[in-house]
PDB file of C-alpha atoms in Angstrom:
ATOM      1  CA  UNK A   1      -7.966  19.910   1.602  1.00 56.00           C
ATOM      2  CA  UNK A   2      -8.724  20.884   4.993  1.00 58.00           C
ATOM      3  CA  UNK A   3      -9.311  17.665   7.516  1.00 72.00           C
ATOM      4  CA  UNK A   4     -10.362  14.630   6.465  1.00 87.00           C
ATOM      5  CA  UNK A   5     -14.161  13.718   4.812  1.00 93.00           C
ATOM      6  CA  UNK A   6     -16.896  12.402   5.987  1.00 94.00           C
ATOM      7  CA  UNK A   7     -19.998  10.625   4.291  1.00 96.00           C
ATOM      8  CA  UNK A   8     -23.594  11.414   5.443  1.00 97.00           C
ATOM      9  CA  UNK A   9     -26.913   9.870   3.889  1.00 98.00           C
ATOM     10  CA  UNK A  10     -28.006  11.632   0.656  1.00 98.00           C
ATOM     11  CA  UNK A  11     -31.794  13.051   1.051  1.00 98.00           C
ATOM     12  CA  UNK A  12     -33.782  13.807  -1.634  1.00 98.00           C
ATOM     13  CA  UNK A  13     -33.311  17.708  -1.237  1.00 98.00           C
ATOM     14  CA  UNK A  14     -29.580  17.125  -2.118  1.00 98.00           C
ATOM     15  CA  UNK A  15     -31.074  15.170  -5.590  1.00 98.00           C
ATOM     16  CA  UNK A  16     -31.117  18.755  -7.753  1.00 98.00           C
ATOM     17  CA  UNK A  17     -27.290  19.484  -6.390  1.00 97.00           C
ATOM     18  CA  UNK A  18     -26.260  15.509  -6.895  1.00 98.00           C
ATOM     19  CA  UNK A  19     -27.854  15.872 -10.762  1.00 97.00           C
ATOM     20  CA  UNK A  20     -25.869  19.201 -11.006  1.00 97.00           C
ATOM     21  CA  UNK A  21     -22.681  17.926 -10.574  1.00 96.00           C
ATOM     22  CA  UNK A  22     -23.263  14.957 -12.511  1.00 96.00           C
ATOM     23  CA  UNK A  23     -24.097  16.862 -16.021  1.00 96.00           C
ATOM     24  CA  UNK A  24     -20.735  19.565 -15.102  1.00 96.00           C
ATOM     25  CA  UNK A  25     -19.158  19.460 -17.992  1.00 95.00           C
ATOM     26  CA  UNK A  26     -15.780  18.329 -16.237  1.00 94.00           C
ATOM     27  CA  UNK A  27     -17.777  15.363 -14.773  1.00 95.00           C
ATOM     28  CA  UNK A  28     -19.918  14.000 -17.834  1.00 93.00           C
ATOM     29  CA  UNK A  29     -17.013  12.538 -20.109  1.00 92.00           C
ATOM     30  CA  UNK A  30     -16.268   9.990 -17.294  1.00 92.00           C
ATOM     31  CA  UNK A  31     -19.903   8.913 -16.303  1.00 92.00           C
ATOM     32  CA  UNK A  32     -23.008   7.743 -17.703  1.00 91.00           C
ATOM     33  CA  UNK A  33     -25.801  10.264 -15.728  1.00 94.00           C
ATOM     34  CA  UNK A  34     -28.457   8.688 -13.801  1.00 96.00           C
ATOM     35  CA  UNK A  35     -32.372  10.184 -14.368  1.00 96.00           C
ATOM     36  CA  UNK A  36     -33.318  11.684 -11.407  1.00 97.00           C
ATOM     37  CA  UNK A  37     -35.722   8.543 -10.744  1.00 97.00           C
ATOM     38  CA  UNK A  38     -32.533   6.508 -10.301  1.00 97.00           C
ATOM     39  CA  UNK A  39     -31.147   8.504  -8.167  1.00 98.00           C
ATOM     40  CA  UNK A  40     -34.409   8.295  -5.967  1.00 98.00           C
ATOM     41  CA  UNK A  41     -34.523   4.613  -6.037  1.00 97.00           C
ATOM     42  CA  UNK A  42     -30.742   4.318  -4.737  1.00 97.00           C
ATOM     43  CA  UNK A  43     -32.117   6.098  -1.925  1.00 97.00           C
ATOM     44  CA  UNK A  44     -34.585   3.474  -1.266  1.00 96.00           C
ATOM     45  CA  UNK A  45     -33.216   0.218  -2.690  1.00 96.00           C
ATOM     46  CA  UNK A  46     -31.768  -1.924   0.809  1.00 95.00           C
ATOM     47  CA  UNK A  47     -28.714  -3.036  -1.660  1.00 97.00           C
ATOM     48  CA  UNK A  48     -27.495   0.570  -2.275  1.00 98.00           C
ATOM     49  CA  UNK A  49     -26.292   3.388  -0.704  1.00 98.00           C
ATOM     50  CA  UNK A  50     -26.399   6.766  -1.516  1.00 98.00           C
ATOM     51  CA  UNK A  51     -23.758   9.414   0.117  1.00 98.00           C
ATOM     52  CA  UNK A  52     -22.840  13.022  -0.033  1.00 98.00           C
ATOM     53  CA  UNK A  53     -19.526  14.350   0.650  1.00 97.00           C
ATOM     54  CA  UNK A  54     -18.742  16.513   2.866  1.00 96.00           C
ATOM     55  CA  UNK A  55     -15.056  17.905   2.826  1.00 92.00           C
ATOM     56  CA  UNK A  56     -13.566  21.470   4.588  1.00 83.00           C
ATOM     57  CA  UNK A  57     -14.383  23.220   7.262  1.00 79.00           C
ATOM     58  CA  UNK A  58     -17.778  24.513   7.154  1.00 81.00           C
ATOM     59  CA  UNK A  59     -18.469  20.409   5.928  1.00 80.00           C
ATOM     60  CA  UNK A  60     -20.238  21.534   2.470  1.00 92.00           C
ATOM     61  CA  UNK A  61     -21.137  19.355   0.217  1.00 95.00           C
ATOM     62  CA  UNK A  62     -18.191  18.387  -2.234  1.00 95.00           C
ATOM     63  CA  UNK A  63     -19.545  15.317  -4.096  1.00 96.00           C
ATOM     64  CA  UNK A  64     -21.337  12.362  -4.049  1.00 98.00           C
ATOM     65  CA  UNK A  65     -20.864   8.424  -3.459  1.00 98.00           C
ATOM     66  CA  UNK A  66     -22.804   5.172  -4.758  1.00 98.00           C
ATOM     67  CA  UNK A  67     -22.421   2.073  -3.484  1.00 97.00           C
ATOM     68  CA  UNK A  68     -24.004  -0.977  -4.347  1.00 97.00           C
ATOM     69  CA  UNK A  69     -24.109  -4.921  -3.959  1.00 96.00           C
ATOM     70  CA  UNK A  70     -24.436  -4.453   0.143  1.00 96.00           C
ATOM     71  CA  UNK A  71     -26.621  -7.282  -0.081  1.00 95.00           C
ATOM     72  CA  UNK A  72     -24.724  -9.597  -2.262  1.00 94.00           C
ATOM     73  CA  UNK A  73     -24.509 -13.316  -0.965  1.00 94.00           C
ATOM     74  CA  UNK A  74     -21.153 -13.298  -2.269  1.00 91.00           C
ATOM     75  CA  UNK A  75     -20.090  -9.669  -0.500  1.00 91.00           C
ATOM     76  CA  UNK A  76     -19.072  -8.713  -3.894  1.00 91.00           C
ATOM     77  CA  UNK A  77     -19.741  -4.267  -3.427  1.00 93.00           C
ATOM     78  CA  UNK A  78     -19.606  -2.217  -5.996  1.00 94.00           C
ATOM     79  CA  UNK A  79     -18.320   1.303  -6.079  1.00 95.00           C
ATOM     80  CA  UNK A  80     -20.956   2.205  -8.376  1.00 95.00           C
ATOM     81  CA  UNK A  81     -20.218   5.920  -8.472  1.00 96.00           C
ATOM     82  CA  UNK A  82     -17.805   8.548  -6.984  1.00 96.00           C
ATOM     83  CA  UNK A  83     -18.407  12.075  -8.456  1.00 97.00           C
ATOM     84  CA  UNK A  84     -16.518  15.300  -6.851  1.00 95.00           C
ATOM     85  CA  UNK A  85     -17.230  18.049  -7.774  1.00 91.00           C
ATOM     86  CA  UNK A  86     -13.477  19.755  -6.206  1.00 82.00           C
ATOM     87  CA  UNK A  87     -10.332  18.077  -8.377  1.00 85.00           C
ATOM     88  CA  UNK A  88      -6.792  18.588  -7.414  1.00 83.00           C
ATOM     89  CA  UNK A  89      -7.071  18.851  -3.390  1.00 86.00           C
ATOM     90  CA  UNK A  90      -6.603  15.172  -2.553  1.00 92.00           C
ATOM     91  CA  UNK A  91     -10.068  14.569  -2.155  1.00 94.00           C
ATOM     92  CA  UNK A  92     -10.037  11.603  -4.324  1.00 95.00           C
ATOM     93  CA  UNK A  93      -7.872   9.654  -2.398  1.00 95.00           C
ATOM     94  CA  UNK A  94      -8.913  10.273   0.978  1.00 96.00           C
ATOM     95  CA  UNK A  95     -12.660   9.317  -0.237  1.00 96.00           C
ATOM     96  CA  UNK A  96     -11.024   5.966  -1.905  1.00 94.00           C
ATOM     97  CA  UNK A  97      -9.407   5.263   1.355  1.00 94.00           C
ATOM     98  CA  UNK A  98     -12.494   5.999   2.817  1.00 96.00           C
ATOM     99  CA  UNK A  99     -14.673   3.699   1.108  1.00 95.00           C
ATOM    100  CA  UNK A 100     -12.522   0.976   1.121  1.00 92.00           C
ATOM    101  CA  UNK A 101     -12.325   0.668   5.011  1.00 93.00           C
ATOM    102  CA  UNK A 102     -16.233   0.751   4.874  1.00 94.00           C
ATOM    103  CA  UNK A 103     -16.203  -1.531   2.712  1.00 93.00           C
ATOM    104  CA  UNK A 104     -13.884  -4.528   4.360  1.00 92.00           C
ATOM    105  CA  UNK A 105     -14.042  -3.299   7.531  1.00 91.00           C
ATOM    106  CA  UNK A 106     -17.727  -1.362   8.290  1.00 94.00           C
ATOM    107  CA  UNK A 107     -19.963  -3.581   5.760  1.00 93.00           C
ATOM    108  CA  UNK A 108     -17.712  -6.769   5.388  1.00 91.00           C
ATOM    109  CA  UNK A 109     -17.144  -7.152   1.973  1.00 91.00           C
ATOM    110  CA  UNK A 110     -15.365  -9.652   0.356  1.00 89.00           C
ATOM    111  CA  UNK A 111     -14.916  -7.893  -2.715  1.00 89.00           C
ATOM    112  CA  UNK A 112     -14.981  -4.108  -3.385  1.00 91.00           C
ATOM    113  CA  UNK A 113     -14.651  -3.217  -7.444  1.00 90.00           C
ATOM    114  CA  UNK A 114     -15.888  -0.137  -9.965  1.00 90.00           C
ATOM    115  CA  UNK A 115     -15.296   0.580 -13.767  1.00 89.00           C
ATOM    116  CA  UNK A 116     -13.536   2.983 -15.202  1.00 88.00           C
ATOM    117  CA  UNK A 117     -13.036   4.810 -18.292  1.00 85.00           C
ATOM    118  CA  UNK A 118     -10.191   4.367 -20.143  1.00 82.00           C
ATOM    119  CA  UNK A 119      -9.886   8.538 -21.150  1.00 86.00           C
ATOM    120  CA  UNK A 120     -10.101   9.311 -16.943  1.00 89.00           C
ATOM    121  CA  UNK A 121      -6.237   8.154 -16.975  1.00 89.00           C
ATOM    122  CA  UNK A 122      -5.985  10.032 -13.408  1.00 91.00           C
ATOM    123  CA  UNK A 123      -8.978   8.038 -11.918  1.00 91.00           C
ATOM    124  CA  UNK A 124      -6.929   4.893 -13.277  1.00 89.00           C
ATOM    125  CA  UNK A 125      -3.898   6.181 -12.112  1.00 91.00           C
ATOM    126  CA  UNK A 126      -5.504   7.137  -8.490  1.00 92.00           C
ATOM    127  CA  UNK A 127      -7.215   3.330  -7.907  1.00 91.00           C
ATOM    128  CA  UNK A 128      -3.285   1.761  -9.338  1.00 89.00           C
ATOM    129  CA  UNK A 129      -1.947   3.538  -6.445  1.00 91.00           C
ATOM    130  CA  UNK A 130      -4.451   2.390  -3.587  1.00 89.00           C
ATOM    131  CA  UNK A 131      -4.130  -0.934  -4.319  1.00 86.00           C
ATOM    132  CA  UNK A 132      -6.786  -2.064  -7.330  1.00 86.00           C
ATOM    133  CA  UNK A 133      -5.085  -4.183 -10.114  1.00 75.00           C
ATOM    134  CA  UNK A 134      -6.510  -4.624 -13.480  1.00 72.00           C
ATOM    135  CA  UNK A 135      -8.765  -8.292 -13.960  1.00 74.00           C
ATOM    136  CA  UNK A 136      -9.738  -8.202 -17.223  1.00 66.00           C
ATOM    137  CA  UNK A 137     -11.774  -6.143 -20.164  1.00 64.00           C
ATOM    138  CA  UNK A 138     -15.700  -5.719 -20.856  1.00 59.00           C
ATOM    139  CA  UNK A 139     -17.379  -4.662 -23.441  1.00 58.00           C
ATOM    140  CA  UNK A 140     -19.767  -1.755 -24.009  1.00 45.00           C
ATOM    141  CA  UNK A 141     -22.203  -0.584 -26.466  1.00 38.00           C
ATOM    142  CA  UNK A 142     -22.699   2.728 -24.944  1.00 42.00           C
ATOM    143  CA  UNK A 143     -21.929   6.130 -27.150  1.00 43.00           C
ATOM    144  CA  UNK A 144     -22.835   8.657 -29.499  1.00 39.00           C
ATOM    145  CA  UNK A 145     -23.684   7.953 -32.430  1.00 34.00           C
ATOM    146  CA  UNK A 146     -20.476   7.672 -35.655  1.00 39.00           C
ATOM    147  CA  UNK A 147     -22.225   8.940 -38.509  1.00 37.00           C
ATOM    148  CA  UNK A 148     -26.025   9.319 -38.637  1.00 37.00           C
ATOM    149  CA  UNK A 149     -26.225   7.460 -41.929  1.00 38.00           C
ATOM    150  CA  UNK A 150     -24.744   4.424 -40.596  1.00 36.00           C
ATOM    151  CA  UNK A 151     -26.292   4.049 -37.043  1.00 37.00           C
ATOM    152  CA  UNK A 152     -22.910   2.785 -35.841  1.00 36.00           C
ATOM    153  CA  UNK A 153     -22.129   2.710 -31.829  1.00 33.00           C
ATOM    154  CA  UNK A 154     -18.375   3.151 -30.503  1.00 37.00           C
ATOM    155  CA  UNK A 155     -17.302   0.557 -28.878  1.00 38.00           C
ATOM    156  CA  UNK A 156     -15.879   1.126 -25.303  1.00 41.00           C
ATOM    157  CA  UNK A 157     -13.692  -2.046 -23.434  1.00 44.00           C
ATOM    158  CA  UNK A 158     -13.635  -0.962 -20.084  1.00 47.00           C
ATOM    159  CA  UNK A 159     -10.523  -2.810 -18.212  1.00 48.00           C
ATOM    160  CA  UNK A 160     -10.576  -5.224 -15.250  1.00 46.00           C
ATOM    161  CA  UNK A 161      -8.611  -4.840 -12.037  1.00 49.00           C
ATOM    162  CA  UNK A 162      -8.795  -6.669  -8.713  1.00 50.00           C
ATOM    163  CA  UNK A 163      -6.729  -6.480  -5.484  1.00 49.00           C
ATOM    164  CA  UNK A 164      -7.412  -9.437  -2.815  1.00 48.00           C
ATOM    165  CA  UNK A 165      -8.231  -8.299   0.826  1.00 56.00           C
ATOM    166  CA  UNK A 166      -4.820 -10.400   1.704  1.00 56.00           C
ATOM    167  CA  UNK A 167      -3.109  -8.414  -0.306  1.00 58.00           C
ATOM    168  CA  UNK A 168      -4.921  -5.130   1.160  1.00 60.00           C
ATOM    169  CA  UNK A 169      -3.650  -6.351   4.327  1.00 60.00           C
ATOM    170  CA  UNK A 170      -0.427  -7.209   3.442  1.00 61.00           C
ATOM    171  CA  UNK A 171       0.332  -3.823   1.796  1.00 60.00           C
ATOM    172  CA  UNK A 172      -0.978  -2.141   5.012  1.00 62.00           C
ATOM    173  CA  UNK A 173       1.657  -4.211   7.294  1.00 63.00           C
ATOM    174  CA  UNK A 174       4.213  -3.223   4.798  1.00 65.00           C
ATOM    175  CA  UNK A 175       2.814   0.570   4.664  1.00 61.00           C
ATOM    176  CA  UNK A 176       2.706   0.501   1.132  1.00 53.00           C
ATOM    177  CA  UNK A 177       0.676   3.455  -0.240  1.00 43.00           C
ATOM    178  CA  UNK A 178       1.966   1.957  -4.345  1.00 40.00           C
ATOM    179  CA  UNK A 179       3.402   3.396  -7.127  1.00 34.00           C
ATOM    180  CA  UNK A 180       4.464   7.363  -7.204  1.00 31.00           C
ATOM    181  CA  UNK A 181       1.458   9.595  -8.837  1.00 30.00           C
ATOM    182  CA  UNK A 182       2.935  12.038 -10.586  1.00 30.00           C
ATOM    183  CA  UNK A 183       0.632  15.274 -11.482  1.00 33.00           C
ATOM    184  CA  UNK A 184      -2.381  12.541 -11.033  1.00 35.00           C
ATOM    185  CA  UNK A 185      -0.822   9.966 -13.293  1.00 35.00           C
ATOM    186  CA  UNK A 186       0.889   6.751 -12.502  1.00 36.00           C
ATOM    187  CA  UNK A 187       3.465   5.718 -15.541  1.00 32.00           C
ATOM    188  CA  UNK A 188       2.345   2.347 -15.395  1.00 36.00           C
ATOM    189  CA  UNK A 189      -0.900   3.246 -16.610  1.00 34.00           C
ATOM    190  CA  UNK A 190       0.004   5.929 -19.179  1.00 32.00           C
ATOM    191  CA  UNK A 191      -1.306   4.354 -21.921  1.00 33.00           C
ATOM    192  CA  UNK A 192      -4.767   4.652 -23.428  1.00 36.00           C
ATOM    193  CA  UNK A 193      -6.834   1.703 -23.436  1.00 37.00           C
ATOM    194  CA  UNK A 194     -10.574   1.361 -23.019  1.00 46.00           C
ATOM    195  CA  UNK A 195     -11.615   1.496 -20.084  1.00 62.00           C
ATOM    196  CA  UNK A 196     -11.273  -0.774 -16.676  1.00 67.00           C
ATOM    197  CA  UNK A 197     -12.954  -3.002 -14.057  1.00 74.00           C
ATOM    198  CA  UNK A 198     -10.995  -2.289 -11.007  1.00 76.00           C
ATOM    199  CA  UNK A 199     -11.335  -4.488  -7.472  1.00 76.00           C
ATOM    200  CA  UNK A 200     -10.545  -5.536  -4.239  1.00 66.00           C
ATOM    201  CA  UNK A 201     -11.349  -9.099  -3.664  1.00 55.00           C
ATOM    202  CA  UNK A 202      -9.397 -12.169  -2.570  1.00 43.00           C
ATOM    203  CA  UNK A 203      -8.729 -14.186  -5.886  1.00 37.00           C
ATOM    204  CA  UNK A 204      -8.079 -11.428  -7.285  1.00 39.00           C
ATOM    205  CA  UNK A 205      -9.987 -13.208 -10.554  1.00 37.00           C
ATOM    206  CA  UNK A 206     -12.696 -11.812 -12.251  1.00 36.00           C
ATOM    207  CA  UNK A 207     -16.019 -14.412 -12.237  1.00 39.00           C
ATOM    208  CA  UNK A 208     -17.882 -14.834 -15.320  1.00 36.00           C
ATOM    209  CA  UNK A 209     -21.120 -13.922 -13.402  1.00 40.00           C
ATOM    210  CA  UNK A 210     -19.582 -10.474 -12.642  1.00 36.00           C
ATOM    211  CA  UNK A 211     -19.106  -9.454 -16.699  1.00 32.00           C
ATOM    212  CA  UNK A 212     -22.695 -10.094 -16.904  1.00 35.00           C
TER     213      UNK A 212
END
């Protein structure tokens, strides 16, 4: 990746790109895509933000950011979506990095967290090294269909990981980037589970209110 990336307000003339890269077939089996509607709303709502990437020289657009909860009483922000549409060049950690000083330090959060899917093992393997411990397991009710006949629905347990901001701060002092990725996968998390809740926040417990 050349230099780092920079985030710029998403307009609604980037929506047709941003809906693009969410359906790529590389992108879909670790998302649920928003109708374009959504996407316009997040561009309106005060409690959200919507952001394009920009990564490289000429700054073109390499993904797209969603952040939500900036008007939480209790500063909890959500990392509601991060989709690139370049893999393999780093990008994905310099955006995390990204995001989480805008987080604490830009928009004073108290508590920065996402979900994951358990199958995107080197998303979970990417948010183990920067810092984001697992809190706990939800359930979800979201999926294709088992058999037609039977009108069954997978069930998904997405995981739950938090990191306080003390401890953010405390790995900084001790430069502590966290465990060795190896080919985008950290060993600690090699095996399969549902899914995850992943977060930065100071008790590093996940609230009932928050599974809701």
């Amino acid at each position: 990746m050349s230099g780092l990336p920079r985030l710029r307000p998403t307009m609604l003339s980037d929506l047709d790109w941003v809906i693009s890269v969410e359906n790529d077939a590389a992108n879909r089996p670790f998302i649920t895509p928003w109708e374009r509607t959504q996407h316009e709303g997040a561009l309106r709502i005060p409690d959200t933000r919507h952001f394009i990437v920009e990564a490289g020289a000429d700054l073109p657009r390499a993904g797209f950011v969603i952040l939500q909860g900036l008007r939480n009483p209790h500063g909890s922000m959500e990392l509601k979506r991060i989709v690139l549409q370049r893999k393999g060049q780093g990008l994905g950690r310099a955006c995390a990095r990204l995001l989480k000083r805008m987080a604490f330090a830009d928009l004073h959060a108290h508590r920065f967290w996402l979900d994951v899917k358990a199958l995107n093992e080197r998303a979970r393997a990417l948010y183990a090294s920067e810092g984001f411990v697992e809190e706990g397991r939800l359930r979800e009710l979201q999926g294709e269909l088992r058999g037609p006949a039977r009108g069954e629905w997978p069930r998904r347990e997405p995981l739950a990981e938090g990191l306080s901001l003390e401890e953010l701060h405390r790995r900084e002092r001790l430069g502590a980037v966290g465990p060795e990725v190896v080919d985008g996968e950290d060993a600690r998390v090699r095996e399969r589970r549902h899914g995850a809740r992943l977060a930065l926040e100071p008790c590093g417990q996940l609230r009932k209110d928050d599974l809701q």
